[in-house]
mmCIF file of N, CA and C in Angstrom:
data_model
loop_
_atom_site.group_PDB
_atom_site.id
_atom_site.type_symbol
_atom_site.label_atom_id
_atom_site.label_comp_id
_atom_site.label_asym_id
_atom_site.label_seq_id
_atom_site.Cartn_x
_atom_site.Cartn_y
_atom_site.Cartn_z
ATOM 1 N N UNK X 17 14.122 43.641 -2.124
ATOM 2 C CA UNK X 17 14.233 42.187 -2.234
ATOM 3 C C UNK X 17 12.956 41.567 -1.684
ATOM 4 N N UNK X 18 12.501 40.314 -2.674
ATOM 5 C CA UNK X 18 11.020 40.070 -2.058
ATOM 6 C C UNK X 18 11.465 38.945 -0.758
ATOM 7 N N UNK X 19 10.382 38.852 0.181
ATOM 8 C CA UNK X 19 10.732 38.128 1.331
ATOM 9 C C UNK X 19 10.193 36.620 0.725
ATOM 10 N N UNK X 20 10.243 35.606 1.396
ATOM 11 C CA UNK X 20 10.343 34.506 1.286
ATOM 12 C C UNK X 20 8.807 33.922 1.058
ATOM 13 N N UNK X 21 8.169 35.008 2.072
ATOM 14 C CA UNK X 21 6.373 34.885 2.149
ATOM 15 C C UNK X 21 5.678 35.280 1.078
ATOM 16 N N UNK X 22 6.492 36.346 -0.261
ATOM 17 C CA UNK X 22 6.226 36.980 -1.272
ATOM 18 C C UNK X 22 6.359 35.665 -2.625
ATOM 19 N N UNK X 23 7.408 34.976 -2.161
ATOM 20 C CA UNK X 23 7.739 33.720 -3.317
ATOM 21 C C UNK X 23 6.314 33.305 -4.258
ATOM 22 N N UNK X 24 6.040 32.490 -5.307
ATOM 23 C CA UNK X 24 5.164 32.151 -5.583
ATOM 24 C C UNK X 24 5.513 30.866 -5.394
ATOM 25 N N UNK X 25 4.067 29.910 -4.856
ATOM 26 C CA UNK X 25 4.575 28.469 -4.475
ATOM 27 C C UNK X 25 4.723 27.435 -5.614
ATOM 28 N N UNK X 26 5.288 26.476 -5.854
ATOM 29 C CA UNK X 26 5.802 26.082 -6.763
ATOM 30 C C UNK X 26 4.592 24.262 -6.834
ATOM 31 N N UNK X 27 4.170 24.318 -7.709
ATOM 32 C CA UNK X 27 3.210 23.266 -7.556
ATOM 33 C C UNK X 27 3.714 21.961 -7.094
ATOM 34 N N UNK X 28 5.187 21.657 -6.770
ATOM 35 C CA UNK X 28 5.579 20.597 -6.274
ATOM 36 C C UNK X 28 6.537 20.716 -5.004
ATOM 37 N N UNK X 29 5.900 21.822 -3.989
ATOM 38 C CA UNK X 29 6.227 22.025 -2.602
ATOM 39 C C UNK X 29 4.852 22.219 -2.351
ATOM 40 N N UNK X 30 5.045 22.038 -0.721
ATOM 41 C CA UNK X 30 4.434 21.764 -0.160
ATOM 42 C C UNK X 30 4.273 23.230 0.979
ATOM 43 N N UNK X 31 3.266 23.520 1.922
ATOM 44 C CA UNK X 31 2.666 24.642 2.354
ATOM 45 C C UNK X 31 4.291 24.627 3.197
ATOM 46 N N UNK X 32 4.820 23.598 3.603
ATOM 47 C CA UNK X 32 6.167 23.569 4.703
ATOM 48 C C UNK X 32 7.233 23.661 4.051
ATOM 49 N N UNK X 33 7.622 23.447 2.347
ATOM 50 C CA UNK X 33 8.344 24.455 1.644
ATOM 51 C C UNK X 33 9.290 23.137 1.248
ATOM 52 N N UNK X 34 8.823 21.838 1.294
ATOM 53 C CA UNK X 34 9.323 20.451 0.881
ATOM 54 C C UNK X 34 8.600 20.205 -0.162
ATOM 55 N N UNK X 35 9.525 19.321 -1.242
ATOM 56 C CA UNK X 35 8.856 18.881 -2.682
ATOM 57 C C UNK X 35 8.269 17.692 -2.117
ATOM 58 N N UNK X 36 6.906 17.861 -2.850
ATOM 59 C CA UNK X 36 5.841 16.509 -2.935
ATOM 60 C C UNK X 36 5.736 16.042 -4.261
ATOM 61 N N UNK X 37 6.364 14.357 -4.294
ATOM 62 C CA UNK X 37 6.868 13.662 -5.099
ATOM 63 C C UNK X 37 5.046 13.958 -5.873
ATOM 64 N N UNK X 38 5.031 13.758 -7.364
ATOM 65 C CA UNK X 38 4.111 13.942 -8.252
ATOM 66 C C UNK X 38 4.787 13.421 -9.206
ATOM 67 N N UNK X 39 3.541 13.388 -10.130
ATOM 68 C CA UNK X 39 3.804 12.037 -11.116
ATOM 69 C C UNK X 39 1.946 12.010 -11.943
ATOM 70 N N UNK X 40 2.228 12.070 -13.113
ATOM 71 C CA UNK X 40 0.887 11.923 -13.910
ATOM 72 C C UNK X 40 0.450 10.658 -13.361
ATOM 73 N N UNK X 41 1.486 9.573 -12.866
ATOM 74 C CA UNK X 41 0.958 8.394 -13.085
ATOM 75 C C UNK X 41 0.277 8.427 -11.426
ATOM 76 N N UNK X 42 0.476 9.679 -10.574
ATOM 77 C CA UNK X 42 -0.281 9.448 -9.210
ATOM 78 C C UNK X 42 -1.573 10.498 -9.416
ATOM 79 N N UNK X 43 -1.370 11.112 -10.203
ATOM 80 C CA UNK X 43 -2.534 12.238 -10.811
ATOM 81 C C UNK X 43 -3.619 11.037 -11.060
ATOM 82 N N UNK X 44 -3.115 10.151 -12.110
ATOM 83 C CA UNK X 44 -4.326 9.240 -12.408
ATOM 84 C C UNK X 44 -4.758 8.292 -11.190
ATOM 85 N N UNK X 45 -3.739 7.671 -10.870
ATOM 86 C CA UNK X 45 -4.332 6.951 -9.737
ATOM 87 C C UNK X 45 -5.038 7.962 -8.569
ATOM 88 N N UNK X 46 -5.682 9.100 -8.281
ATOM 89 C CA UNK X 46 -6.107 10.018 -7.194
ATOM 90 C C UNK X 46 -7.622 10.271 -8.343
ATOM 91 N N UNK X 47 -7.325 9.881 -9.594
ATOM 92 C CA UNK X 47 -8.763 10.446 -10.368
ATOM 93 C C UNK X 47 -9.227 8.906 -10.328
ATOM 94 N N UNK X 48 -9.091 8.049 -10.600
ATOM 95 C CA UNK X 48 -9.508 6.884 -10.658
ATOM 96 C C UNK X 48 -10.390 6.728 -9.219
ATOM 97 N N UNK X 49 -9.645 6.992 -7.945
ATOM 98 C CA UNK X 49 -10.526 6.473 -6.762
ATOM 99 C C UNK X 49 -11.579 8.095 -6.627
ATOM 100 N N UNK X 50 -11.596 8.880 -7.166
ATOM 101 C CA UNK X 50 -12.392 9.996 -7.305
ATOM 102 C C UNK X 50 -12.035 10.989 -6.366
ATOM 103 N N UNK X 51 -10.668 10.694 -5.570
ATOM 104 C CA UNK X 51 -10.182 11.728 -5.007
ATOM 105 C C UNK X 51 -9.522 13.311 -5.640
ATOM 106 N N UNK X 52 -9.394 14.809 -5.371
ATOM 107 C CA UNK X 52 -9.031 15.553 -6.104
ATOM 108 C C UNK X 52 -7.702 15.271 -6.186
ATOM 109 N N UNK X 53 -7.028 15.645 -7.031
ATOM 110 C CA UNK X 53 -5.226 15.745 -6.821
ATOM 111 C C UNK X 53 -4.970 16.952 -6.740
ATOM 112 N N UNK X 54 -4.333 17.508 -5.558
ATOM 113 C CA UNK X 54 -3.640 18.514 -5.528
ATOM 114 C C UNK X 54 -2.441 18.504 -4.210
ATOM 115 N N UNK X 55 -1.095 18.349 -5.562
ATOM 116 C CA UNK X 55 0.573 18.006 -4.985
ATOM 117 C C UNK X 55 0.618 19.231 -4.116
ATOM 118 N N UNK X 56 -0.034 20.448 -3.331
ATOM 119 C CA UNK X 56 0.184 21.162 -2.339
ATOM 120 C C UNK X 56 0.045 20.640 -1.225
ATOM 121 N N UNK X 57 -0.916 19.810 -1.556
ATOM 122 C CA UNK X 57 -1.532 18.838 0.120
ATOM 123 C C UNK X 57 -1.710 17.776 0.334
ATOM 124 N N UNK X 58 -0.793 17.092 0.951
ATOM 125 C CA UNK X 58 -0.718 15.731 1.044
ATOM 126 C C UNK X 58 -1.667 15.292 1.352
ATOM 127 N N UNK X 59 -2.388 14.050 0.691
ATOM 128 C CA UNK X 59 -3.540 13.204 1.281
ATOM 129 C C UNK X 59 -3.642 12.895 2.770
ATOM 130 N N UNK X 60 -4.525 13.289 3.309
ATOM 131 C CA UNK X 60 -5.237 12.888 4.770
ATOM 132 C C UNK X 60 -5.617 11.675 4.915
ATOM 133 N N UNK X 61 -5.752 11.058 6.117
ATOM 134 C CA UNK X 61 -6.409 9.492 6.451
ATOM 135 C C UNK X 61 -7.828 9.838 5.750
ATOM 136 N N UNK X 62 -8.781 11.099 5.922
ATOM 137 C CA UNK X 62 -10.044 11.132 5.715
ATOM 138 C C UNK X 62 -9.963 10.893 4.119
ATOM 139 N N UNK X 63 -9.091 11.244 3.095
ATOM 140 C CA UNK X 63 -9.139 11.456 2.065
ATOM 141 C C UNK X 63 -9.624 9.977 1.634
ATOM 142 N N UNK X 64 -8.545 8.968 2.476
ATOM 143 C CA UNK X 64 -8.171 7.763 2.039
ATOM 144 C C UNK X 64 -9.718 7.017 2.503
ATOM 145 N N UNK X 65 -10.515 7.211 3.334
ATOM 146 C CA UNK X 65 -11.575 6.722 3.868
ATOM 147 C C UNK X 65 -12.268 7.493 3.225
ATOM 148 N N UNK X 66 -12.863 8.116 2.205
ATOM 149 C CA UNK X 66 -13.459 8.642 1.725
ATOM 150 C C UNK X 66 -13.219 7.964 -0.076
ATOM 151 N N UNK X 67 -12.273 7.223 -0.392
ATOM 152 C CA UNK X 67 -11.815 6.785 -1.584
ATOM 153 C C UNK X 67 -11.989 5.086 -1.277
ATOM 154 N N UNK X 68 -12.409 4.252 -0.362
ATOM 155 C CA UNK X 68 -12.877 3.384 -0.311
ATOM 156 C C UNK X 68 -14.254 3.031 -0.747
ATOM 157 N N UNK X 69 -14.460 1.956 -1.702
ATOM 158 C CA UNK X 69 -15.693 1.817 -2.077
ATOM 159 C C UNK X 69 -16.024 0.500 -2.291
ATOM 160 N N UNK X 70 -17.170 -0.540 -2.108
ATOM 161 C CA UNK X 70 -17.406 -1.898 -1.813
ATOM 162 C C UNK X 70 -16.716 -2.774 -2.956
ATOM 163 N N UNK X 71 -17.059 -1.730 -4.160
ATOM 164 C CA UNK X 71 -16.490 -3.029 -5.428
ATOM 165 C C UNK X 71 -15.135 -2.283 -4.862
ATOM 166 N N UNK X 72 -14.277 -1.856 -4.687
ATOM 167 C CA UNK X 72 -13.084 -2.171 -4.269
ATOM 168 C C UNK X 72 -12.493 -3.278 -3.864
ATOM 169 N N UNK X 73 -13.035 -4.155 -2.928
ATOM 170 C CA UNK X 73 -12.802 -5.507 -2.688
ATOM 171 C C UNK X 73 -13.837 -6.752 -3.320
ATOM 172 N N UNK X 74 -13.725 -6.585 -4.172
ATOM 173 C CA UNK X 74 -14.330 -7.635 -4.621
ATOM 174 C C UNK X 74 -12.729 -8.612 -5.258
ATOM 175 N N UNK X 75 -13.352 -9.666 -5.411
ATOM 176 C CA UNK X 75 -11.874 -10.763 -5.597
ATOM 177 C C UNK X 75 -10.864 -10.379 -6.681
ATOM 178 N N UNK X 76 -11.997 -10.131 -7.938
ATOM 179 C CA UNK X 76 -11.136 -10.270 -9.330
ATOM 180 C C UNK X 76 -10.397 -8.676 -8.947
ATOM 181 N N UNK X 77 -10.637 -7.697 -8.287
ATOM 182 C CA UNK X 77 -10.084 -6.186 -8.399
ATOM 183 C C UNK X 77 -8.577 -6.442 -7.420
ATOM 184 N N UNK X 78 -8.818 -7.017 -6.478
ATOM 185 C CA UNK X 78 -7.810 -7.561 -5.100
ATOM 186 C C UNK X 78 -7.093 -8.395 -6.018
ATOM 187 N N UNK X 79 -7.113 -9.411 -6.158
ATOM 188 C CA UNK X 79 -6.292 -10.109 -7.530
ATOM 189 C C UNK X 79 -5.061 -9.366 -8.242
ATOM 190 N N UNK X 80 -5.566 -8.316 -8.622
ATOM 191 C CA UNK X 80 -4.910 -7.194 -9.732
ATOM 192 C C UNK X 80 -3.845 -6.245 -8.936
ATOM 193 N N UNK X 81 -3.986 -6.174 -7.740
ATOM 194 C CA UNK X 81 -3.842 -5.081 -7.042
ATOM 195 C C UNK X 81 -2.235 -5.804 -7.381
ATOM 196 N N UNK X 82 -1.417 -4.432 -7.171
ATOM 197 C CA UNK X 82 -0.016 -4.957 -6.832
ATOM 198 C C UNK X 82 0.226 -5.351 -5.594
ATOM 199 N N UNK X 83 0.697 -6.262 -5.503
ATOM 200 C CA UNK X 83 1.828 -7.196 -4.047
ATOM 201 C C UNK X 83 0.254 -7.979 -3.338
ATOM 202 N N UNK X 84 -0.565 -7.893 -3.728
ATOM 203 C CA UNK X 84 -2.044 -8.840 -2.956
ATOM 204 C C UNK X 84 -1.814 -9.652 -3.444
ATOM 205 N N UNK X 85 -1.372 -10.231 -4.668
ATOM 206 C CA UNK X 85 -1.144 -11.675 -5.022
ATOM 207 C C UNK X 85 -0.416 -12.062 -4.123
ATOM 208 N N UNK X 86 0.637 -12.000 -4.137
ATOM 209 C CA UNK X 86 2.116 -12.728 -3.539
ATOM 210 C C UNK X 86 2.073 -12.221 -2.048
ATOM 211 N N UNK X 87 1.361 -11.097 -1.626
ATOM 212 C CA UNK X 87 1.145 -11.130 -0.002
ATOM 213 C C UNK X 87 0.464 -12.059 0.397
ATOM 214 N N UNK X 88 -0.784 -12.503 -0.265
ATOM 215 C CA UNK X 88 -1.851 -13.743 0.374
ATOM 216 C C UNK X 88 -1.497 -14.692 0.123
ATOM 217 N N UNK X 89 -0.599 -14.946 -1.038
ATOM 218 C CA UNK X 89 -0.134 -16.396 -0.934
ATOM 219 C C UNK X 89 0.933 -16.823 -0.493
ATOM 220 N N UNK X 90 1.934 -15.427 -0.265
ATOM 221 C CA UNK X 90 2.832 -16.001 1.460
ATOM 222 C C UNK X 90 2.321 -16.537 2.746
ATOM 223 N N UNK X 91 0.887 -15.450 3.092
ATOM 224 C CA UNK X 91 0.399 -15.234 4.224
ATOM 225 C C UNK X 91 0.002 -16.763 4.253
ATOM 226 N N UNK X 92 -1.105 -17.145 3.361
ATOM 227 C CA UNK X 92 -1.599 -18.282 3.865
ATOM 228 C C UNK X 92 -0.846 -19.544 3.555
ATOM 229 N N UNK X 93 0.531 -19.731 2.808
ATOM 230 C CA UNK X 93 0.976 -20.982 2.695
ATOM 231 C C UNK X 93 1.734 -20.351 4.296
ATOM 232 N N UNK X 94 2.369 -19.678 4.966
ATOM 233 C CA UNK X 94 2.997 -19.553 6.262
ATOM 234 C C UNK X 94 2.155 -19.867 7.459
ATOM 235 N N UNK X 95 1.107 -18.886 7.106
ATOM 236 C CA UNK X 95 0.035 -19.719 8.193
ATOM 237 C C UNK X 95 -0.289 -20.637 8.053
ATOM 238 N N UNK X 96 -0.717 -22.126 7.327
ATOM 239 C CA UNK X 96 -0.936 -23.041 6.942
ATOM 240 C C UNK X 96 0.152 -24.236 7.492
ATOM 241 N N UNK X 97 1.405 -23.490 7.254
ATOM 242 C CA UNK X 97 2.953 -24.231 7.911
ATOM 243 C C UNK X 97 2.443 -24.111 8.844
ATOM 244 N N UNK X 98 2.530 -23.212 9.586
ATOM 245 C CA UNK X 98 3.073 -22.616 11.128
ATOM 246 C C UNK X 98 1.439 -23.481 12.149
ATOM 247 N N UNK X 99 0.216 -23.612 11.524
ATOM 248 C CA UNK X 99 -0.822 -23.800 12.160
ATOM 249 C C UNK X 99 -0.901 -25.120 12.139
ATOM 250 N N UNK X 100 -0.287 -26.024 10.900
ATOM 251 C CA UNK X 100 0.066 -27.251 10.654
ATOM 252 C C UNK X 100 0.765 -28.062 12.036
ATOM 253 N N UNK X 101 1.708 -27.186 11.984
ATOM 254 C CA UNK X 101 3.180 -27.270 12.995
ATOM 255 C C UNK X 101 2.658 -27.296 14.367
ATOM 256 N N UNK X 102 2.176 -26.610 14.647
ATOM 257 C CA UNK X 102 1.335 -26.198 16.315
ATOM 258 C C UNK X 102 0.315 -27.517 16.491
ATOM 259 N N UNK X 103 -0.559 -27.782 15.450
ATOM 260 C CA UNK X 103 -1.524 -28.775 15.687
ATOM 261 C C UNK X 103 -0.715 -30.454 16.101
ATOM 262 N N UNK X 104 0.102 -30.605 15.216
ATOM 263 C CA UNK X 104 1.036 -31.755 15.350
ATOM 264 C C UNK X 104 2.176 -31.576 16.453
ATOM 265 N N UNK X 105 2.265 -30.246 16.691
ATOM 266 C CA UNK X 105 3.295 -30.347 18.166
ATOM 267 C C UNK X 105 1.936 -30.597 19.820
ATOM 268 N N UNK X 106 1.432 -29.914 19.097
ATOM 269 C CA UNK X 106 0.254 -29.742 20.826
ATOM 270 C C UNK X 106 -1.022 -30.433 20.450
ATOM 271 N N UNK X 107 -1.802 -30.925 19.341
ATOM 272 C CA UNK X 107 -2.826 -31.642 19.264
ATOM 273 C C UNK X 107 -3.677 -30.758 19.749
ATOM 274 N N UNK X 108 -3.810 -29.648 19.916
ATOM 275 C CA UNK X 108 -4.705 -28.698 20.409
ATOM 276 C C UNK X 108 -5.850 -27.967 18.863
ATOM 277 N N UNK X 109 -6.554 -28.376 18.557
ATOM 278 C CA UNK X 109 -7.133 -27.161 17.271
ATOM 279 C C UNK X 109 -7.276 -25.901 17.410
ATOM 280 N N UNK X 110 -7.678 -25.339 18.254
ATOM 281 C CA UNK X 110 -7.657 -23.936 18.935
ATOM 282 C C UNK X 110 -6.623 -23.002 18.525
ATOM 283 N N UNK X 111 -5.810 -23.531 19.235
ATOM 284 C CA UNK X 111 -4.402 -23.253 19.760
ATOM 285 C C UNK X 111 -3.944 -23.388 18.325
ATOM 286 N N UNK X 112 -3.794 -24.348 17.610
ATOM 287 C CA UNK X 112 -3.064 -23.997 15.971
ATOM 288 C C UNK X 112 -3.724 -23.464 15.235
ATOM 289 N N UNK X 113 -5.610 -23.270 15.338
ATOM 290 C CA UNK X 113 -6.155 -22.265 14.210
ATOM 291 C C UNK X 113 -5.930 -21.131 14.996
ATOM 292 N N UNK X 114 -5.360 -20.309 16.162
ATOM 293 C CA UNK X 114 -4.997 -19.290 16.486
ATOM 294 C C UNK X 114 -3.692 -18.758 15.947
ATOM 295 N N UNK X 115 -2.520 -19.718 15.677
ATOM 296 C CA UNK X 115 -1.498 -19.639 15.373
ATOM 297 C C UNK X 115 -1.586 -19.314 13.817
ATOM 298 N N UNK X 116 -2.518 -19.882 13.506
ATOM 299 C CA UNK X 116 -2.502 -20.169 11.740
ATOM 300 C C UNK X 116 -3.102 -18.836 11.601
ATOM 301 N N UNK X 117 -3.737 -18.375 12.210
ATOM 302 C CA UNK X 117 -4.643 -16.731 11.574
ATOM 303 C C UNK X 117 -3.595 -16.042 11.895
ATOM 304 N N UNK X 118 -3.133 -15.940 13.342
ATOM 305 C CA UNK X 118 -1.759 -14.643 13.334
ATOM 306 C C UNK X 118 -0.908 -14.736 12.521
ATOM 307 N N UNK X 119 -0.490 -15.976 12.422
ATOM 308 C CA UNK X 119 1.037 -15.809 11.332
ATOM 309 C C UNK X 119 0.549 -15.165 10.417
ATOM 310 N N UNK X 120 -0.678 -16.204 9.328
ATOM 311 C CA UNK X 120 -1.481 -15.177 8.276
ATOM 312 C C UNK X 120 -1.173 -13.649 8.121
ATOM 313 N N UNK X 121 -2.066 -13.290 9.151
ATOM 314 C CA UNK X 121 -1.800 -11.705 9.444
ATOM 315 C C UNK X 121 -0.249 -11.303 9.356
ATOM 316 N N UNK X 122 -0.010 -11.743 10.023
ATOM 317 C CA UNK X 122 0.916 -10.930 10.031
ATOM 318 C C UNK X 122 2.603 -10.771 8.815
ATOM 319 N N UNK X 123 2.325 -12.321 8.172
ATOM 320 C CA UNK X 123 3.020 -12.854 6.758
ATOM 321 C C UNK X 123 2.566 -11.734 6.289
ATOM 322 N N UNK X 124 1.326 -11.665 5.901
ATOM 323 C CA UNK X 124 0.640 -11.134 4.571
ATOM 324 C C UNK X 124 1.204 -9.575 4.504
ATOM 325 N N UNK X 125 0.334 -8.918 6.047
ATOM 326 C CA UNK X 125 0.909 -7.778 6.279
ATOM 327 C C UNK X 125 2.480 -7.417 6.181
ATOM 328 N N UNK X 126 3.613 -8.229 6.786
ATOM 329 C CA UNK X 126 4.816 -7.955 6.421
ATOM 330 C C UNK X 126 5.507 -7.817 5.017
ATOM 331 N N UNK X 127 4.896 -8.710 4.168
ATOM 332 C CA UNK X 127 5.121 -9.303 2.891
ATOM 333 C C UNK X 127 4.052 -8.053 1.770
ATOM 334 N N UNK X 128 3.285 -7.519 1.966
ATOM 335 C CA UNK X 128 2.928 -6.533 1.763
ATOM 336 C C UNK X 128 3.534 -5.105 1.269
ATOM 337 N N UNK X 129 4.039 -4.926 2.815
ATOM 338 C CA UNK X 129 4.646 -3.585 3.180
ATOM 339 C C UNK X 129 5.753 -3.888 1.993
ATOM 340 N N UNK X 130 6.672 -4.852 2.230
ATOM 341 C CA UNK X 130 8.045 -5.030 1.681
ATOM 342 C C UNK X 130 8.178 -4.669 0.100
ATOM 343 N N UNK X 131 6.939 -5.544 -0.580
ATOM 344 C CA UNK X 131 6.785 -5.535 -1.528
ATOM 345 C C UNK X 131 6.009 -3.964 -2.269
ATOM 346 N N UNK X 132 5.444 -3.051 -1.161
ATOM 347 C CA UNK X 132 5.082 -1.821 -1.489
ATOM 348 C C UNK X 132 6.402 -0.604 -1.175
ATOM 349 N N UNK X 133 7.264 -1.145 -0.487
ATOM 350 C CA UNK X 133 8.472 -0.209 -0.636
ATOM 351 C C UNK X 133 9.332 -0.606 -1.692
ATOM 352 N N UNK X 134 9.695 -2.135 -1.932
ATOM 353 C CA UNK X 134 10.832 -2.010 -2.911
ATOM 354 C C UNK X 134 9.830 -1.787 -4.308
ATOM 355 N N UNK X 135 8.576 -1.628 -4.531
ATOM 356 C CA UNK X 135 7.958 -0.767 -6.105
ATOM 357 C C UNK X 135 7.808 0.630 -5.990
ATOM 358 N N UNK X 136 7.834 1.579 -4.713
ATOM 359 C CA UNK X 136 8.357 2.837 -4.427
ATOM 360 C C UNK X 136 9.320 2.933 -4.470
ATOM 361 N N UNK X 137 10.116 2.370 -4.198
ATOM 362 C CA UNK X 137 12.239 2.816 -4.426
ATOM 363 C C UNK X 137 12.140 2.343 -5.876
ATOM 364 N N UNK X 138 11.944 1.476 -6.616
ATOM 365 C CA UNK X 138 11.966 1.681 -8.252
ATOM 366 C C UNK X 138 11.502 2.924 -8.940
ATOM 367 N N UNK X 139 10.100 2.864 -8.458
ATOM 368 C CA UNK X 139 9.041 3.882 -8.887
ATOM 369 C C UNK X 139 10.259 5.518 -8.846
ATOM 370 N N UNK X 140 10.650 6.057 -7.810
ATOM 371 C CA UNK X 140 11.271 7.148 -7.402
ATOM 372 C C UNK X 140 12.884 7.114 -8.296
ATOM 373 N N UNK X 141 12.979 6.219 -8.185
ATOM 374 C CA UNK X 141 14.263 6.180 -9.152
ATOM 375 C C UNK X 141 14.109 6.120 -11.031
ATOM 376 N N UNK X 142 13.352 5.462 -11.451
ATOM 377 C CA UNK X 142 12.721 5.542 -12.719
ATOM 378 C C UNK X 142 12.246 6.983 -12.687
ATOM 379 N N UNK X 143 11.722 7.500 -11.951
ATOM 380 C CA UNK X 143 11.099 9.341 -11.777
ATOM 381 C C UNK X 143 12.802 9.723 -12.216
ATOM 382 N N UNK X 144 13.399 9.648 -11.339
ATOM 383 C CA UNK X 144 15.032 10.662 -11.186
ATOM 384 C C UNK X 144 16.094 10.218 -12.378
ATOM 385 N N UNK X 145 15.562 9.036 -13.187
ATOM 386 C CA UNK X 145 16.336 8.360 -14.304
ATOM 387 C C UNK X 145 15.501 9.213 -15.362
ATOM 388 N N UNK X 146 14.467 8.881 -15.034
ATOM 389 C CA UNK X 146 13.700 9.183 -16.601
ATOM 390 C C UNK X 146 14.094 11.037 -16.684
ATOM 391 N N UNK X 147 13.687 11.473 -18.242
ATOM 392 C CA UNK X 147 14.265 12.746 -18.312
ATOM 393 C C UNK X 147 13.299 13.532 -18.662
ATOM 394 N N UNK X 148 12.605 14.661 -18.132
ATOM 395 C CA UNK X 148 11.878 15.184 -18.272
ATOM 396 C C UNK X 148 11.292 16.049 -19.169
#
C-alpha cells in the first residue's frame, strides 16, 4: 500500500494537503499583474509587492477597479458629514479636518473590505453552482 508521502499532489492542494480555490478567471488575473500562477502556493505579501506598478494607480484604472467606486464615494461623502459635523459642533478646523480624514479612512477601508467579501462569497458559490 503506497504511503501518503508516495500520493501524487493534486494541482488544487496545497503542500499542507488543503484545496486552493483556482479558477481560470484567477489564472488570468495573476498573468495580467505578471505574477506566475501556481495553485500549489499560495501568493506571498512579496508576490503582491512585486505585482504593484505606478500605472496601477492612475485614476481612470482605480475607477474600474471593483468596490473603489462605491468605497471612495462612501468614504468621502462620510467624511465630509462627520468633518462637517465636528466643525459646526466645535468651530475648531483642525479638529474637523482631522475627523474628516479618519472617518474617510476608515469608511472607505470598511466599505471596501465588505464589498470584497460579499463578491468572494458570490464568486465561490457561482464556482460550486457552475458545472464543470
Amino acid at each position: 500500500m503506497p504511503s501518503p508521502t508516495d500520493a501524487p499532489v493534486d494541482a488544487n492542494t496545497a503542500a499542507t494537503g488543503s484545496p486552493v480555490a483556482t479558477s481560470p478567471a484567477s489564472a488570468r488575473v495573476a498573468a495580467d499583474f505578471g505574477v506566475p500562477f501556481d495553485p500549489a502556493r499560495p501568493p506571498s505579501y512579496a508576490d503582491g509587492i512585486k505585482s504593484v506598478r505606478l500605472q496601477d494607480l492612475r485614476l481612470d484604472r482605480v475607477a474600474r477597479m471593483p468596490c473603489a467606486r462605491d468605497a471612495l464615494l462612501y468614504g468621502i461623502g462620510t467624511g465630509l458629514a462627520v468633518g462637517s459635523a465636528r466643525f459646526l459642533a466645535s468651530r475648531r478646523p483642525r479638529s474637523a479636518g482631522n475627523w474628516a480624514i479618519a472617518t474617510f479612512a476608515l469608511t472607505t477601508l470598511a466599505s471596501w473590505e465588505v464589498c470584497r467579501l460579499q463578491r468572494r462569497v458570490v464568486q465561490v458559490e457561482l464556482e460550486r453552482v457552475t458545472p464543470k
